[in-house]
Amino acid sequence: MRLSARQIADFEEQGYLFLPEAFDPAEVAALRAEIPGIFAQQRDEVWREKDGKAVRTAFAAHTYNEAFRRLAAHPRMVEPVMQLLDGPVYVHQFKINGKEAFDGDVWQWHQDYGTWARDDLMPEPRAMNVAVFLDEVTEFNGPLMFIPGSHKDGTLKAGHDLATTSYPLWTLDRATVTRLAEAGGIAAPKGAAGSAIVFHSNLVHASAPNISPWGRTIVYVSLCHVDNHIRQFKRPEWVAHRDFTPIAPLHDACLRDLGA
Ligand code: SIN
Ligand code: MN
């Protein structure tokens, strides 16, 4: 899958690209069918909210689940990022964020590269996320919020928040978020399950708690240029991967072929 010149220009300007319905209902169904089994597992990779029950984020499912292994190497995930980063990529991080109905907690304002640089010593922001909606995302169930254009400000000063949620995060202060949002506004792409968002690792983003009765499962595959691999192995392997092998994209029908 090739991005057009227009899409690349939009990405460079806004810091993200929304791809409505990039995956079809059968592909989404194949991935969704795996979620209950993954979320039911009691293993370190399945990180729960402060209540100890609702799943906040399930790491590294691509290492033990065939459907998600295929998603992580899907050409619609990998090829646009190879194009934008101009070369081969590996999986730096893989997570399925539950944002469960009623119980899904906040993700504070942050930049992903802020964490990757400070915790993992990733040399440059030559990495980005592809998010895939496994539920419809609406204004009610805690959509991702972006500050368009904020990726152009570089890596901003951040504090390590160990208290707000169950998950440690390098977060931005209110003055910084206010300054950036007054300049760029806030966008919250919403759409059907199967929609995808490619976003820059310095793009400032957050999401509110999900107090709606509808879950908001989103998968995030963080892809990094192989030359830009992390230099420090402080976090568990399943949070920040150490296999820097370039991904060989699978064929386009790989999720439809799952049962075959
Ligand atoms: C993240 O920024 O890593 C997660 C945000 C979300 O799932 O709402
Ligand atoms: Mn993030």
Short mmCIF file of C-alpha atoms and ligand atoms in Angstrom, two decimals:
data_model
loop_
_atom_site.label_atom_id
_atom_site.label_comp_id
_atom_site.label_asym_id
_atom_site.label_seq_id
_atom_site.Cartn_x
_atom_site.Cartn_y
_atom_site.Cartn_z
CA MET A 1 0.00 0.00 0.00
CA ARG A 2 1.49 3.34 -1.12
CA LEU A 3 0.59 6.70 0.36
CA SER A 4 -0.09 9.49 -2.13
CA ALA A 5 1.94 12.71 -2.24
CA ARG A 6 -1.11 14.43 -0.73
CA GLN A 7 -1.25 11.99 2.18
CA ILE A 8 2.46 12.44 2.87
CA ALA A 9 2.07 16.22 2.84
CA ASP A 10 -0.88 15.96 5.26
CA PHE A 11 1.11 13.70 7.56
CA GLU A 12 4.02 16.12 7.58
CA GLU A 13 1.74 19.06 8.34
CA GLN A 14 -0.63 17.49 10.88
CA GLY A 15 1.53 14.69 12.33
CA TYR A 16 -1.08 12.03 11.64
CA LEU A 17 -3.04 10.40 8.87
CA PHE A 18 -6.50 8.93 9.35
CA LEU A 19 -7.29 5.94 7.12
CA PRO A 20 -11.03 5.17 7.49
CA GLU A 21 -11.90 1.47 7.22
CA ALA A 22 -8.38 0.36 6.29
CA PHE A 23 -9.39 -3.15 7.42
CA ASP A 24 -12.70 -4.71 6.38
CA PRO A 25 -15.31 -6.24 8.71
CA ALA A 26 -14.06 -9.82 8.18
CA GLU A 27 -10.50 -8.79 9.09
CA VAL A 28 -11.74 -6.92 12.14
CA ALA A 29 -13.84 -9.91 13.21
CA ALA A 30 -10.82 -12.21 12.97
CA LEU A 31 -8.85 -9.93 15.30
CA ARG A 32 -11.72 -9.23 17.70
CA ALA A 33 -12.35 -12.95 18.15
CA GLU A 34 -8.93 -13.22 19.82
CA ILE A 35 -9.46 -10.46 22.38
CA PRO A 36 -11.41 -12.27 25.13
CA GLY A 37 -8.82 -15.06 25.24
CA ILE A 38 -5.92 -12.60 25.44
CA PHE A 39 -7.56 -10.36 28.04
CA ALA A 40 -8.45 -13.37 30.23
CA GLN A 41 -4.81 -14.39 30.59
CA GLN A 42 -3.04 -13.73 33.85
CA ARG A 43 0.42 -12.87 32.60
CA ASP A 44 2.75 -9.90 33.04
CA GLU A 45 2.06 -8.71 29.50
CA VAL A 46 -1.62 -8.11 30.31
CA TRP A 47 -1.56 -4.89 32.32
CA ARG A 48 -4.70 -3.97 34.27
CA GLU A 49 -6.17 -0.66 35.42
CA LYS A 50 -5.86 0.39 39.06
CA ASP A 51 -8.96 -1.73 39.86
CA GLY A 52 -6.83 -4.79 39.08
CA LYS A 53 -9.52 -6.09 36.68
CA ALA A 54 -10.12 -4.06 33.52
CA VAL A 55 -7.39 -4.52 30.92
CA ARG A 56 -5.51 -1.30 30.28
CA THR A 57 -3.03 -2.64 27.77
CA ALA A 58 -2.00 -6.09 26.59
CA PHE A 59 1.58 -6.03 25.35
CA ALA A 60 3.30 -8.18 22.76
CA ALA A 61 0.32 -10.29 21.65
CA HIS A 62 2.03 -10.55 18.24
CA THR A 63 4.61 -12.82 19.89
CA TYR A 64 2.09 -15.44 21.01
CA ASN A 65 -1.08 -14.96 18.95
CA GLU A 66 -1.21 -15.83 15.23
CA ALA A 67 -3.83 -13.22 14.21
CA PHE A 68 -1.88 -10.39 15.84
CA ARG A 69 1.43 -11.77 14.51
CA ARG A 70 -0.05 -11.31 11.05
CA LEU A 71 -1.38 -7.84 11.85
CA ALA A 72 2.11 -6.69 12.94
CA ALA A 73 3.48 -7.67 9.53
CA HIS A 74 0.44 -6.67 7.50
CA PRO A 75 1.36 -4.64 4.40
CA ARG A 76 -1.34 -2.07 5.22
CA MET A 77 0.40 -1.49 8.58
CA VAL A 78 4.03 -1.72 7.60
CA GLU A 79 4.33 -0.32 4.08
CA PRO A 80 3.06 3.23 4.80
CA VAL A 81 5.53 3.47 7.70
CA MET A 82 8.41 2.13 5.58
CA GLN A 83 7.51 4.81 3.06
CA LEU A 84 7.37 7.61 5.65
CA LEU A 85 10.55 6.49 7.46
CA ASP A 86 12.29 5.66 4.19
CA GLY A 87 13.54 2.18 4.96
CA PRO A 88 13.07 -1.11 6.82
CA VAL A 89 11.33 -1.16 10.19
CA TYR A 90 11.02 -3.45 13.21
CA VAL A 91 8.35 -3.70 15.94
CA HIS A 92 9.44 -1.57 18.89
CA GLN A 93 6.20 -2.02 20.82
CA PHE A 94 2.88 -3.77 20.35
CA LYS A 95 -0.14 -3.13 22.53
CA ILE A 96 -3.88 -3.72 22.60
CA ASN A 97 -5.48 -1.00 24.69
CA GLY A 98 -8.76 -2.12 26.21
CA LYS A 99 -10.24 1.23 27.33
CA GLU A 100 -13.03 -0.92 28.70
CA ALA A 101 -16.63 0.28 29.05
CA PHE A 102 -17.06 2.33 32.28
CA ASP A 103 -13.58 1.37 33.60
CA GLY A 104 -11.05 2.39 30.94
CA ASP A 105 -8.85 5.05 32.51
CA VAL A 106 -7.25 8.25 31.18
CA TRP A 107 -4.08 8.39 29.08
CA GLN A 108 -2.47 11.66 30.09
CA TRP A 109 -1.06 14.13 27.53
CA HIS A 110 2.25 12.79 26.25
CA GLN A 111 4.52 12.11 23.29
CA ASP A 112 5.47 8.47 22.70
CA TYR A 113 9.00 9.38 21.66
CA GLY A 114 9.41 11.12 25.04
CA THR A 115 9.19 7.69 26.67
CA TRP A 116 11.14 5.83 24.00
CA ALA A 117 14.02 8.34 24.23
CA ARG A 118 14.16 8.55 28.03
CA ASP A 119 13.49 4.93 28.94
CA ASP A 120 14.86 3.04 25.93
CA LEU A 121 17.50 5.43 24.51
CA MET A 122 15.98 5.39 21.04
CA PRO A 123 18.31 7.79 19.18
CA GLU A 124 15.81 9.77 17.07
CA PRO A 125 12.04 10.06 16.54
CA ARG A 126 12.36 7.85 13.44
CA ALA A 127 9.54 5.62 14.66
CA MET A 128 5.77 5.92 14.64
CA ASN A 129 2.52 4.25 15.57
CA VAL A 130 -0.18 2.66 13.55
CA ALA A 131 -3.42 2.46 15.54
CA VAL A 132 -6.22 0.16 14.38
CA PHE A 133 -9.71 0.46 15.84
CA LEU A 134 -11.23 -2.89 16.83
CA ASP A 135 -14.39 -1.13 18.04
CA GLU A 136 -16.20 1.82 16.56
CA VAL A 137 -14.63 4.93 18.08
CA THR A 138 -17.06 7.70 18.93
CA GLU A 139 -17.04 10.90 20.96
CA PHE A 140 -18.31 8.85 23.91
CA ASN A 141 -15.82 6.01 24.40
CA GLY A 142 -12.56 7.90 24.89
CA PRO A 143 -11.26 8.65 21.39
CA LEU A 144 -7.60 9.46 20.93
CA MET A 145 -7.06 13.23 20.96
CA PHE A 146 -4.21 14.77 19.00
CA ILE A 147 -2.81 18.29 18.91
CA PRO A 148 -2.26 18.69 15.16
CA GLY A 149 1.18 20.03 14.27
CA SER A 150 2.62 19.44 17.76
CA HIS A 151 5.16 16.95 16.38
CA LYS A 152 7.05 19.93 14.96
CA ASP A 153 7.98 21.15 18.45
CA GLY A 154 10.51 18.36 19.00
CA THR A 155 10.71 16.38 22.21
CA LEU A 156 9.21 18.41 25.02
CA LYS A 157 10.08 18.57 28.71
CA ALA A 158 8.09 15.93 30.59
CA GLY A 159 7.61 14.58 34.09
CA HIS A 160 7.45 10.89 34.99
CA ASP A 161 3.91 10.30 36.26
CA LEU A 162 3.84 7.17 38.38
CA ALA A 163 0.65 8.01 40.25
CA THR A 164 -2.29 8.93 38.01
CA THR A 165 -2.87 5.52 36.44
CA SER A 166 -1.50 2.01 36.84
CA TYR A 167 0.99 2.67 34.04
CA PRO A 168 4.10 4.94 34.31
CA LEU A 169 4.18 7.62 31.62
CA TRP A 170 6.30 10.68 30.77
CA THR A 171 3.62 13.38 30.67
CA LEU A 172 3.45 17.04 29.64
CA ASP A 173 2.52 19.89 31.96
CA ARG A 174 -0.63 21.95 31.59
CA ALA A 175 1.13 25.10 30.36
CA THR A 176 2.73 23.17 27.49
CA VAL A 177 -0.53 21.47 26.48
CA THR A 178 -2.38 24.80 26.65
CA ARG A 179 0.21 26.58 24.50
CA LEU A 180 0.19 23.82 21.87
CA ALA A 181 -3.61 23.39 21.79
CA GLU A 182 -4.14 27.14 21.44
CA ALA A 183 -1.95 27.01 18.33
CA GLY A 184 -3.08 23.71 16.81
CA GLY A 185 -6.49 22.90 18.32
CA ILE A 186 -7.44 19.33 19.17
CA ALA A 187 -8.55 16.62 16.74
CA ALA A 188 -10.16 13.30 17.66
CA PRO A 189 -10.50 11.01 14.62
CA LYS A 190 -13.60 8.85 14.99
CA GLY A 191 -14.92 6.08 12.81
CA ALA A 192 -15.85 2.48 12.19
CA ALA A 193 -13.92 -0.50 13.48
CA GLY A 194 -11.13 -1.25 11.02
CA SER A 195 -10.13 2.39 10.66
CA ALA A 196 -6.46 3.16 11.20
CA ILE A 197 -4.35 6.15 12.20
CA VAL A 198 -0.65 6.55 11.45
CA PHE A 199 0.89 9.08 13.83
CA HIS A 200 4.28 10.67 14.43
CA SER A 201 6.12 9.65 17.59
CA ASN A 202 6.41 13.29 18.73
CA LEU A 203 2.71 14.07 18.18
CA VAL A 204 1.13 15.15 21.49
CA HIS A 205 -1.87 12.96 22.34
CA ALA A 206 -4.13 11.76 25.15
CA SER A 207 -7.50 10.16 25.78
CA ALA A 208 -10.17 10.71 28.43
CA PRO A 209 -11.55 7.91 30.64
CA ASN A 210 -14.25 5.80 29.04
CA ILE A 211 -17.39 6.29 31.11
CA SER A 212 -19.62 5.05 28.27
CA PRO A 213 -21.09 1.56 28.15
CA TRP A 214 -19.10 0.86 24.97
CA GLY A 215 -15.57 -0.52 24.92
CA ARG A 216 -12.88 1.11 22.79
CA THR A 217 -10.27 -1.46 21.89
CA ILE A 218 -7.42 -0.08 19.78
CA VAL A 219 -4.28 -1.95 18.71
CA TYR A 220 -1.06 0.07 18.48
CA VAL A 221 1.91 -1.19 16.54
CA SER A 222 4.95 1.04 17.06
CA LEU A 223 7.41 0.65 14.21
CA CYS A 224 10.97 1.96 14.26
CA HIS A 225 13.56 2.28 11.49
CA VAL A 226 16.03 -0.59 12.00
CA ASP A 227 19.02 1.82 12.15
CA ASN A 228 17.30 3.70 14.96
CA HIS A 229 16.88 0.74 17.31
CA ILE A 230 16.88 1.27 21.06
CA ARG A 231 20.22 1.32 22.89
CA GLN A 232 19.07 0.69 26.47
CA PHE A 233 17.26 -2.45 27.69
CA LYS A 234 15.84 -1.20 30.98
CA ARG A 235 12.19 -2.07 30.39
CA PRO A 236 10.99 -5.65 29.97
CA GLU A 237 11.53 -7.15 26.51
CA TRP A 238 7.77 -7.39 26.04
CA VAL A 239 7.37 -3.62 26.52
CA ALA A 240 10.34 -2.48 24.38
CA HIS A 241 11.41 -5.20 21.96
CA ARG A 242 15.02 -6.13 21.25
CA ASP A 243 14.52 -8.06 18.04
CA PHE A 244 15.54 -5.54 15.40
CA THR A 245 14.98 -7.86 12.43
CA PRO A 246 13.40 -5.94 9.53
CA ILE A 247 9.76 -6.91 9.01
CA ALA A 248 9.04 -8.67 5.73
CA PRO A 249 5.48 -7.56 4.95
CA LEU A 250 3.03 -10.47 4.48
CA HIS A 251 0.52 -10.65 1.65
CA ASP A 252 -2.56 -8.43 1.69
CA ALA A 253 -5.02 -11.29 2.32
CA CYS A 254 -3.09 -12.67 5.31
CA LEU A 255 -5.87 -11.93 7.83
CA ARG A 256 -8.59 -13.28 5.56
CA ASP A 257 -6.60 -16.53 5.20
CA LEU A 258 -6.36 -17.14 8.93
CA GLY A 259 -8.68 -20.11 9.07
CA ALA A 260 -7.26 -21.67 5.88
C1 SIN B 1 -1.25 5.67 24.15
O1 SIN B 1 -1.08 6.83 23.93
O2 SIN B 1 -0.28 4.90 24.17
C2 SIN B 1 -2.62 5.12 24.35
C3 SIN B 1 -3.71 6.07 24.24
C4 SIN B 1 -5.02 5.41 24.19
O3 SIN B 1 -5.13 4.20 23.90
O4 SIN B 1 -6.02 6.09 24.38
MN MN B 2 0.96 7.20 23.34
#
